[in-house]
Short mmCIF file of C-alpha atoms in Angstrom, two decimals:
data_model
loop_
_atom_site.label_atom_id
_atom_site.label_comp_id
_atom_site.label_asym_id
_atom_site.label_seq_id
_atom_site.Cartn_x
_atom_site.Cartn_y
_atom_site.Cartn_z
CA UNK A 1 -0.91 50.39 8.97
CA UNK A 2 1.81 51.88 6.70
CA UNK A 3 1.14 52.81 3.06
CA UNK A 4 3.91 54.22 0.88
CA UNK A 5 4.66 55.10 -2.74
CA UNK A 6 7.81 56.00 -4.65
CA UNK A 7 8.76 56.50 -8.27
CA UNK A 8 12.31 55.11 -8.44
CA UNK A 9 13.05 56.72 -11.79
CA UNK A 10 14.57 53.42 -13.00
CA UNK A 11 17.53 53.89 -10.67
CA UNK A 12 18.82 51.48 -8.04
CA UNK A 13 17.57 52.33 -4.54
CA UNK A 14 19.97 53.17 -1.71
CA UNK A 15 21.39 50.44 0.46
CA UNK A 16 18.88 51.26 3.22
CA UNK A 17 15.25 52.32 2.96
CA UNK A 18 14.98 53.13 6.67
CA UNK A 19 14.62 56.90 6.25
CA UNK A 20 11.39 56.11 4.39
CA UNK A 21 10.33 52.84 6.01
CA UNK A 22 10.84 53.46 9.73
CA UNK A 23 13.11 51.07 11.60
CA UNK A 24 11.86 52.16 15.03
CA UNK A 25 8.06 52.07 14.70
CA UNK A 26 6.69 48.71 13.63
CA UNK A 27 3.28 48.49 11.98
CA UNK A 28 0.90 45.55 11.65
CA UNK A 29 0.63 45.87 7.88
CA UNK A 30 2.80 47.42 5.15
CA UNK A 31 1.67 48.20 1.60
CA UNK A 32 4.59 49.40 -0.55
CA UNK A 33 3.94 50.64 -4.08
CA UNK A 34 6.62 51.75 -6.56
CA UNK A 35 6.76 52.89 -10.16
CA UNK A 36 9.57 52.85 -12.75
CA UNK A 37 11.28 50.12 -10.77
CA UNK A 38 13.74 48.74 -13.31
CA UNK A 39 17.47 48.88 -12.69
CA UNK A 40 20.59 46.81 -13.16
CA UNK A 41 21.24 44.06 -10.66
CA UNK A 42 23.72 41.22 -10.36
CA UNK A 43 22.44 37.68 -10.46
CA UNK A 44 18.77 38.53 -10.00
CA UNK A 45 15.94 40.62 -11.41
CA UNK A 46 15.07 44.15 -10.35
CA UNK A 47 11.69 42.84 -9.14
CA UNK A 48 13.26 40.28 -6.79
CA UNK A 49 15.92 42.78 -5.71
CA UNK A 50 13.33 45.39 -4.80
CA UNK A 51 11.08 43.02 -2.89
CA UNK A 52 14.10 41.77 -0.92
CA UNK A 53 15.09 45.36 -0.13
CA UNK A 54 11.62 46.11 1.25
CA UNK A 55 11.57 42.93 3.34
CA UNK A 56 14.98 43.82 4.76
CA UNK A 57 13.81 47.34 5.64
CA UNK A 58 10.64 46.08 7.33
CA UNK A 59 12.61 43.53 9.32
CA UNK A 60 11.93 40.08 10.68
CA UNK A 61 8.59 38.85 11.92
CA UNK A 62 6.60 39.70 8.77
CA UNK A 63 4.98 37.49 6.15
CA UNK A 64 4.40 38.36 2.49
CA UNK A 65 0.68 38.55 1.79
CA UNK A 66 0.90 39.51 -1.88
CA UNK A 67 3.47 40.64 -4.44
CA UNK A 68 2.32 41.85 -7.86
CA UNK A 69 4.00 43.61 -10.78
CA UNK A 70 2.90 45.25 -14.03
CA UNK A 71 6.00 45.88 -16.16
CA UNK A 72 7.90 48.32 -13.91
CA UNK A 73 5.09 48.95 -11.38
CA UNK A 74 5.19 46.84 -8.24
CA UNK A 75 3.34 46.37 -4.98
CA UNK A 76 4.28 44.33 -1.93
CA UNK A 77 1.98 43.78 1.06
CA UNK A 78 3.44 42.43 4.32
CA UNK A 79 1.75 41.63 7.62
CA UNK A 80 2.98 40.67 11.07
CA UNK A 81 3.35 36.94 11.44
CA UNK A 82 1.00 36.82 14.44
CA UNK A 83 -1.78 38.40 12.34
CA UNK A 84 -1.32 36.26 9.25
CA UNK A 85 -4.09 33.83 10.25
CA UNK A 86 -6.55 36.76 10.19
CA UNK A 87 -5.87 37.48 6.50
CA UNK A 88 -8.30 35.98 3.97
CA UNK A 89 -9.78 36.69 0.52
CA UNK A 90 -6.43 37.73 -1.00
CA UNK A 91 -6.79 38.87 -4.59
CA UNK A 92 -4.35 40.46 -7.02
CA UNK A 93 -4.97 42.28 -10.26
CA UNK A 94 -3.24 44.52 -12.79
CA UNK A 95 -4.88 47.16 -14.99
CA UNK A 96 -2.78 48.51 -17.87
CA UNK A 97 -3.87 51.89 -19.21
CA UNK A 98 -1.02 52.57 -21.65
CA UNK A 99 -1.43 52.47 -25.40
CA UNK A 100 -4.79 50.89 -26.31
CA UNK A 101 -5.20 50.00 -22.61
CA UNK A 102 -2.81 47.10 -23.21
CA UNK A 103 0.68 48.45 -22.54
CA UNK A 104 1.53 48.48 -18.84
CA UNK A 105 3.83 51.48 -18.74
CA UNK A 106 0.84 53.25 -17.16
CA UNK A 107 -1.90 51.70 -15.11
CA UNK A 108 -2.25 50.13 -11.68
CA UNK A 109 -1.45 47.11 -9.53
CA UNK A 110 -4.16 46.04 -7.09
CA UNK A 111 -4.20 43.91 -3.95
CA UNK A 112 -7.33 43.28 -1.90
CA UNK A 113 -7.69 41.28 1.31
CA UNK A 114 -9.72 40.88 4.45
CA UNK A 115 -8.45 41.38 7.99
CA UNK A 116 -10.95 39.49 10.12
CA UNK A 117 -14.20 40.86 8.67
CA UNK A 118 -12.77 44.17 7.43
CA UNK A 119 -12.23 44.34 3.67
CA UNK A 120 -9.23 46.39 2.50
CA UNK A 121 -7.92 47.24 -0.96
CA UNK A 122 -4.60 48.80 -2.02
CA UNK A 123 -4.05 50.35 -5.43
CA UNK A 124 -0.68 51.60 -6.67
CA UNK A 125 -0.85 53.50 -9.93
CA UNK A 126 1.11 55.51 -12.47
CA UNK A 127 -1.11 57.92 -14.40
CA UNK A 128 -0.51 59.98 -17.54
CA UNK A 129 2.30 62.58 -17.25
CA UNK A 130 2.64 66.26 -18.26
CA UNK A 131 0.71 69.35 -17.28
CA UNK A 132 -1.73 69.30 -20.20
CA UNK A 133 -2.72 65.62 -19.78
CA UNK A 134 -5.13 66.13 -16.89
CA UNK A 135 -8.06 64.72 -18.87
CA UNK A 136 -6.03 61.59 -19.68
CA UNK A 137 -5.20 61.15 -16.01
CA UNK A 138 -8.88 61.28 -15.20
CA UNK A 139 -9.55 58.73 -17.92
CA UNK A 140 -6.86 56.42 -16.55
CA UNK A 141 -8.50 56.68 -13.14
CA UNK A 142 -11.87 55.71 -14.58
CA UNK A 143 -10.34 52.78 -16.46
CA UNK A 144 -8.74 51.45 -13.29
CA UNK A 145 -11.96 51.82 -11.31
CA UNK A 146 -14.07 50.05 -13.92
CA UNK A 147 -11.63 47.24 -14.78
CA UNK A 148 -10.03 46.33 -11.45
CA UNK A 149 -11.31 42.90 -10.41
CA UNK A 150 -11.24 42.46 -6.65
CA UNK A 151 -14.45 41.40 -4.86
CA UNK A 152 -17.61 41.72 -6.93
CA UNK A 153 -17.85 42.34 -10.64
CA UNK A 154 -21.20 44.13 -10.25
CA UNK A 155 -19.48 46.81 -8.14
CA UNK A 156 -16.54 48.98 -9.05
CA UNK A 157 -13.49 48.85 -6.83
CA UNK A 158 -14.33 52.08 -4.98
CA UNK A 159 -17.53 50.58 -3.54
CA UNK A 160 -16.41 47.03 -2.80
CA UNK A 161 -14.33 47.42 0.36
CA UNK A 162 -14.61 49.02 3.76
CA UNK A 163 -11.41 50.98 3.10
CA UNK A 164 -9.63 51.61 -0.18
CA UNK A 165 -6.10 53.05 -0.20
CA UNK A 166 -4.97 54.61 -3.48
CA UNK A 167 -1.37 55.70 -3.84
CA UNK A 168 1.20 56.20 -6.56
CA UNK A 169 2.57 58.70 -9.04
CA UNK A 170 -0.74 60.35 -9.83
CA UNK A 171 1.09 63.02 -11.86
CA UNK A 172 -1.38 65.84 -11.12
CA UNK A 173 0.45 69.15 -11.46
CA UNK A 174 0.38 72.69 -10.09
CA UNK A 175 -1.02 75.08 -12.70
CA UNK A 176 1.36 77.95 -12.15
CA UNK A 177 4.47 79.29 -13.84
CA UNK A 178 7.63 77.47 -12.84
CA UNK A 179 9.47 80.64 -11.81
CA UNK A 180 6.70 81.66 -9.39
CA UNK A 181 6.60 78.20 -7.80
CA UNK A 182 10.37 78.21 -7.33
CA UNK A 183 10.26 81.68 -5.75
CA UNK A 184 7.72 80.45 -3.22
CA UNK A 185 9.69 77.30 -2.35
CA UNK A 186 12.89 79.30 -1.83
CA UNK A 187 11.33 81.39 0.92
CA UNK A 188 12.40 80.74 4.56
CA UNK A 189 10.08 78.32 6.34
CA UNK A 190 8.01 80.76 8.36
CA UNK A 191 4.28 81.34 8.68
CA UNK A 192 4.26 83.32 5.45
CA UNK A 193 5.99 80.44 3.66
CA UNK A 194 3.24 77.96 4.49
CA UNK A 195 0.60 80.51 3.49
CA UNK A 196 2.26 80.69 0.08
CA UNK A 197 2.46 76.91 -0.11
CA UNK A 198 -1.26 76.70 0.57
CA UNK A 199 -1.76 79.12 -2.31
CA UNK A 200 0.13 76.71 -4.57
CA UNK A 201 -1.94 73.79 -3.29
CA UNK A 202 -5.09 75.67 -4.27
CA UNK A 203 -3.79 75.46 -7.85
CA UNK A 204 -3.18 71.72 -7.60
CA UNK A 205 -5.08 69.84 -10.29
CA UNK A 206 -6.05 66.90 -8.07
CA UNK A 207 -8.36 68.66 -5.56
CA UNK A 208 -9.79 70.76 -8.37
CA UNK A 209 -10.66 67.65 -10.38
CA UNK A 210 -12.17 66.11 -7.27
CA UNK A 211 -14.32 69.18 -6.71
CA UNK A 212 -15.49 68.99 -10.34
CA UNK A 213 -16.41 65.27 -9.86
CA UNK A 214 -14.01 64.29 -12.63
CA UNK A 215 -11.83 61.88 -10.64
CA UNK A 216 -11.25 60.49 -7.13
CA UNK A 217 -14.71 61.53 -5.98
CA UNK A 218 -15.20 60.76 -2.29
CA UNK A 219 -11.49 60.18 -1.62
CA UNK A 220 -9.78 61.86 1.31
CA UNK A 221 -6.21 63.08 1.71
CA UNK A 222 -4.32 64.27 4.74
CA UNK A 223 -3.02 67.80 5.05
CA UNK A 224 0.12 68.21 2.92
CA UNK A 225 2.89 69.72 5.04
CA UNK A 226 5.82 68.65 2.86
CA UNK A 227 7.50 70.15 -0.16
CA UNK A 228 6.63 69.07 -3.72
CA UNK A 229 7.89 65.58 -4.54
CA UNK A 230 8.85 66.18 -8.22
CA UNK A 231 11.12 66.99 -10.18
CA UNK A 232 14.49 66.99 -8.43
CA UNK A 233 18.13 66.73 -9.37
CA UNK A 234 19.38 63.35 -8.20
CA UNK A 235 21.71 63.27 -5.19
CA UNK A 236 21.95 67.06 -4.93
CA UNK A 237 21.03 69.52 -2.16
CA UNK A 238 21.39 73.28 -1.79
CA UNK A 239 23.11 75.20 1.00
CA UNK A 240 19.95 74.91 3.15
CA UNK A 241 19.95 71.12 2.87
CA UNK A 242 16.92 70.94 0.55
CA UNK A 243 16.84 69.00 -2.68
CA UNK A 244 17.24 71.15 -5.78
CA UNK A 245 14.66 71.13 -8.55
CA UNK A 246 15.80 70.06 -11.99
CA UNK A 247 15.84 72.53 -14.87
CA UNK A 248 16.50 69.86 -17.49
CA UNK A 249 12.93 69.74 -18.81
CA UNK A 250 11.69 72.86 -16.99
CA UNK A 251 9.00 70.92 -15.15
CA UNK A 252 6.91 72.82 -12.62
CA UNK A 253 7.50 71.39 -9.10
CA UNK A 254 4.40 69.47 -8.04
CA UNK A 255 3.00 67.00 -5.52
CA UNK A 256 2.84 64.13 -8.00
CA UNK A 257 3.12 61.37 -5.41
CA UNK A 258 0.09 61.00 -3.16
CA UNK A 259 -1.71 58.68 -0.74
CA UNK A 260 -5.51 58.87 -0.72
CA UNK A 261 -8.17 56.73 0.91
CA UNK A 262 -11.90 56.18 0.71
CA UNK A 263 -14.20 54.45 3.20
CA UNK A 264 -17.71 53.15 2.76
CA UNK A 265 -20.54 54.97 4.54
CA UNK A 266 -20.64 53.79 8.11
CA UNK A 267 -16.93 52.89 8.11
CA UNK A 268 -15.53 56.43 8.24
CA UNK A 269 -15.19 56.36 12.01
CA UNK A 270 -13.09 53.22 11.82
CA UNK A 271 -10.02 54.85 10.26
CA UNK A 272 -7.67 57.64 11.37
CA UNK A 273 -4.63 58.94 9.53
CA UNK A 274 -1.75 59.37 11.96
CA UNK A 275 1.00 60.65 9.61
CA UNK A 276 1.48 61.92 6.05
CA UNK A 277 4.94 62.96 4.90
CA UNK A 278 7.67 62.67 2.29
CA UNK A 279 11.28 61.58 2.66
CA UNK A 280 13.74 63.95 0.97
CA UNK A 281 16.72 62.10 2.44
CA UNK A 282 16.47 59.46 -0.30
CA UNK A 283 17.74 61.19 -3.44
CA UNK A 284 18.48 58.47 -5.99
CA UNK A 285 15.36 59.37 -8.00
CA UNK A 286 13.89 62.58 -9.37
CA UNK A 287 10.91 61.85 -7.08
CA UNK A 288 10.85 61.80 -3.30
CA UNK A 289 9.07 58.86 -1.64
CA UNK A 290 5.85 59.51 0.28
CA UNK A 291 4.19 57.55 3.07
CA UNK A 292 1.09 57.67 5.24
CA UNK A 293 0.17 55.76 8.38
CA UNK A 294 -3.31 54.82 9.55
CA UNK A 295 -5.07 53.38 12.54
CA UNK A 296 -7.79 51.08 11.20
CA UNK A 297 -10.40 49.28 13.27
CA UNK A 298 -11.08 45.67 12.35
CA UNK A 299 -14.49 44.02 12.51
CA UNK A 300 -14.30 40.77 14.44
CA UNK A 301 -16.02 37.66 13.08
CA UNK A 302 -19.58 37.28 14.33
CA UNK A 303 -20.59 34.31 16.44
CA UNK A 304 -22.39 31.46 14.66
CA UNK A 305 -26.12 32.05 14.49
CA UNK A 306 -29.04 31.28 12.26
CA UNK A 307 -29.31 33.93 9.55
CA UNK A 308 -32.34 36.18 9.82
CA UNK A 309 -33.96 37.65 6.68
CA UNK A 310 -33.44 41.41 6.49
CA UNK A 311 -35.80 43.94 4.97
CA UNK A 312 -34.28 47.13 3.58
CA UNK A 313 -36.78 49.83 2.72
CA UNK A 314 -35.75 52.38 0.10
CA UNK A 315 -37.96 55.48 0.11
CA UNK A 316 -37.12 57.66 -2.93
CA UNK A 317 -34.38 57.45 -5.56
CA UNK A 318 -32.87 60.29 -7.54
CA UNK A 319 -30.04 60.18 -10.05
CA UNK A 320 -28.79 61.89 -13.18
CA UNK A 321 -27.54 60.23 -16.35
CA UNK A 322 -24.86 62.41 -17.93
CA UNK A 323 -24.44 60.29 -21.06
CA UNK A 324 -27.78 59.59 -22.69
CA UNK A 325 -27.91 59.23 -26.45
CA UNK A 326 -30.87 60.78 -28.15
CA UNK A 327 -33.60 58.21 -28.75
CA UNK A 328 -31.83 55.51 -26.71
CA UNK A 329 -34.02 53.38 -24.46
CA UNK A 330 -32.53 51.85 -21.34
CA UNK A 331 -33.55 50.76 -17.89
CA UNK A 332 -31.73 51.29 -14.60
CA UNK A 333 -31.38 48.84 -11.75
CA UNK A 334 -30.28 49.80 -8.27
CA UNK A 335 -27.40 47.65 -6.98
CA UNK A 336 -26.43 47.77 -3.33
CA UNK A 337 -24.56 45.87 -0.68
CA UNK A 338 -24.17 46.16 3.08
CA UNK A 339 -22.75 44.02 5.91
CA UNK A 340 -26.10 42.31 6.50
CA UNK A 341 -26.10 40.52 3.13
CA UNK A 342 -23.67 37.98 1.71
CA UNK A 343 -23.32 39.39 -1.81
CA UNK A 344 -24.49 42.36 -3.89
CA UNK A 345 -28.18 42.60 -4.63
CA UNK A 346 -30.29 44.67 -6.95
CA UNK A 347 -33.93 45.57 -6.97
CA UNK A 348 -34.75 43.85 -10.22
CA UNK A 349 -37.16 46.72 -10.76
CA UNK A 350 -36.60 49.25 -13.51
CA UNK A 351 -36.15 52.76 -12.17
CA UNK A 352 -38.14 55.46 -13.88
CA UNK A 353 -38.71 58.94 -12.43
CA UNK A 354 -38.11 58.22 -8.78
CA UNK A 355 -36.24 59.86 -5.92
CA UNK A 356 -34.22 57.96 -3.38
CA UNK A 357 -33.09 58.41 0.19
CA UNK A 358 -32.20 55.68 2.65
CA UNK A 359 -33.83 55.64 6.08
CA UNK A 360 -30.76 53.98 7.59
CA UNK A 361 -27.67 54.52 5.45
CA UNK A 362 -25.10 53.14 7.89
CA UNK A 363 -22.84 50.71 6.07
CA UNK A 364 -24.91 50.91 2.87
CA UNK A 365 -23.32 51.60 -0.50
CA UNK A 366 -25.42 52.10 -3.61
CA UNK A 367 -24.76 52.52 -7.31
CA UNK A 368 -26.97 52.79 -10.36
CA UNK A 369 -26.28 50.43 -13.25
CA UNK A 370 -27.86 50.66 -16.67
CA UNK A 371 -29.54 47.39 -17.58
CA UNK A 372 -30.22 46.55 -21.23
CA UNK A 373 -31.17 42.91 -20.69
CA UNK A 374 -33.77 40.97 -18.71
CA UNK A 375 -34.10 42.00 -15.09
CA UNK A 376 -33.19 38.75 -13.40
CA UNK A 377 -31.33 39.75 -10.22
CA UNK A 378 -33.46 39.66 -7.08
CA UNK A 379 -33.05 39.25 -3.34
CA UNK A 380 -31.32 36.36 -1.57
CA UNK A 381 -33.78 34.16 0.29
CA UNK A 382 -33.31 31.86 3.27
CA UNK A 383 -33.56 28.26 2.00
CA UNK A 384 -34.42 25.87 4.86
CA UNK A 385 -33.70 22.90 2.60
CA UNK A 386 -30.16 24.16 1.99
CA UNK A 387 -29.56 25.63 5.45
CA UNK A 388 -28.28 28.90 4.05
CA UNK A 389 -29.18 31.99 2.04
CA UNK A 390 -29.40 31.28 -1.69
CA UNK A 391 -29.73 33.67 -4.56
CA UNK A 392 -33.00 33.43 -6.40
CA UNK A 393 -31.34 34.72 -9.55
CA UNK A 394 -32.41 32.41 -12.39
CA UNK A 395 -29.65 30.19 -13.67
CA UNK A 396 -27.15 31.33 -11.02
CA UNK A 397 -26.68 27.82 -9.56
CA UNK A 398 -27.88 24.23 -9.60
CA UNK A 399 -30.16 24.82 -6.62
CA UNK A 400 -32.09 27.59 -8.33
CA UNK A 401 -34.89 27.60 -10.91
CA UNK A 402 -33.97 27.82 -14.55
CA UNK A 403 -35.28 30.54 -16.82
CA UNK A 404 -37.74 29.26 -19.43
CA UNK A 405 -36.03 29.12 -22.78
CA UNK A 406 -38.47 31.50 -24.39
CA UNK A 407 -37.74 34.15 -21.77
CA UNK A 408 -33.99 33.59 -21.63
CA UNK A 409 -33.60 33.89 -25.38
CA UNK A 410 -36.09 36.65 -26.06
CA UNK A 411 -33.53 38.88 -27.74
CA UNK A 412 -32.40 36.22 -30.19
CA UNK A 413 -35.94 35.14 -31.05
CA UNK A 414 -37.21 38.70 -31.41
CA UNK A 415 -34.32 39.54 -33.71
CA UNK A 416 -35.12 36.55 -35.91
CA UNK A 417 -38.78 37.56 -36.15
CA UNK A 418 -37.87 41.15 -36.82
CA UNK A 419 -39.67 42.28 -33.68
CA UNK A 420 -38.39 45.18 -31.61
CA UNK A 421 -40.57 44.85 -28.53
CA UNK A 422 -39.46 42.59 -25.70
CA UNK A 423 -42.07 40.08 -24.42
CA UNK A 424 -43.22 40.73 -20.88
CA UNK A 425 -41.70 38.40 -18.27
CA UNK A 426 -43.86 37.07 -15.46
CA UNK A 427 -41.74 36.70 -12.26
CA UNK A 428 -44.12 33.99 -11.04
CA UNK A 429 -43.19 31.81 -14.03
CA UNK A 430 -39.53 32.10 -13.13
CA UNK A 431 -40.10 30.91 -9.58
CA UNK A 432 -38.51 34.05 -8.10
CA UNK A 433 -39.58 36.87 -5.84
CA UNK A 434 -38.61 40.50 -6.28
CA UNK A 435 -37.78 43.06 -3.63
CA UNK A 436 -40.58 45.33 -2.53
CA UNK A 437 -41.56 48.14 -4.90
CA UNK A 438 -39.80 51.48 -4.69
CA UNK A 439 -42.03 54.33 -3.61
#
């Protein structure tokens, strides 16, 4: 699998993308993300021109799985023709995070799909620029995570797929004076040079924000062994053959363009990064393109069999709520999903002061969601009359019991009567069955 990102700087790309997209090694799947992709073309749009250029670089024998754009951000996903029948559940989405979260000059393009029974997601983003805007970059990340619509609305995008690949112009900077960074990068490439580069990487905002749990928590990145990817003079090299850094706006050289990934628990062993590099040969932009390659295992479809009810025992739950308004009353419900169930579930039981560990956490992803309404989500039950599992969530389908009107409209009725206390709901009246109690 090949995943790449490039900020074109609103300039036409070179006639060949082969220095970046290899012409010798062919991969089963390509995910190409670009930003600031708007340039003059003859007889066509820059979007169509760029997609055609990528298809030409990849070569024959590939089929377009998805192509999505948000203003000048674009993503194209291609797969080998012989694997196309294995691709299902294709979804596309765009998340603008510009002014008022409406303008798409910043934000993300999202493509999710399944290869056999392995669920993959690709996000290409362009976050807030400038050294001092680190908090805004983190906020853009959170907006994308919460608003991207791929598999399940009850789960954010980071917990909905076996493997999530996040690339783009993340714009995280190196917090060091420009003159010092340039002095380091001008050193001969010896052992001491890479020691100095590692010192610069220790001042990179991205891993520091990850360590502080502010953004990209749980994401992994390969070892960076290439020079900073921003900000260069276009089509210019020095006497050593390296691109020269621009002094126009006195930007500090930084690794703005990155490729990260995150796997669900139990799926970590199914992915290996085989390469992570930049391509300084392409010099039409003030950014250098970056790519990463992966070896990803695919789960094969299971043989037909009669579903067997599964019991998951949760033995202690512990969490912290960072944002809790004084005097506010709320309840928390534990949502989870794993390969043994067909859709996300939740306990339907309010969580008070409890601790949680999972006896068998393989393939299990969990998140805590604040619930301010009736607790109506419960386990999926095997329905012999339907021949399948069916959600016992009230009102979720025609084959399920309806919620009594008095219970379904308790908030409206209580507000009319001026009452503040919610009437107690009896699960037996609703015709549903909850998961076992948490201990």
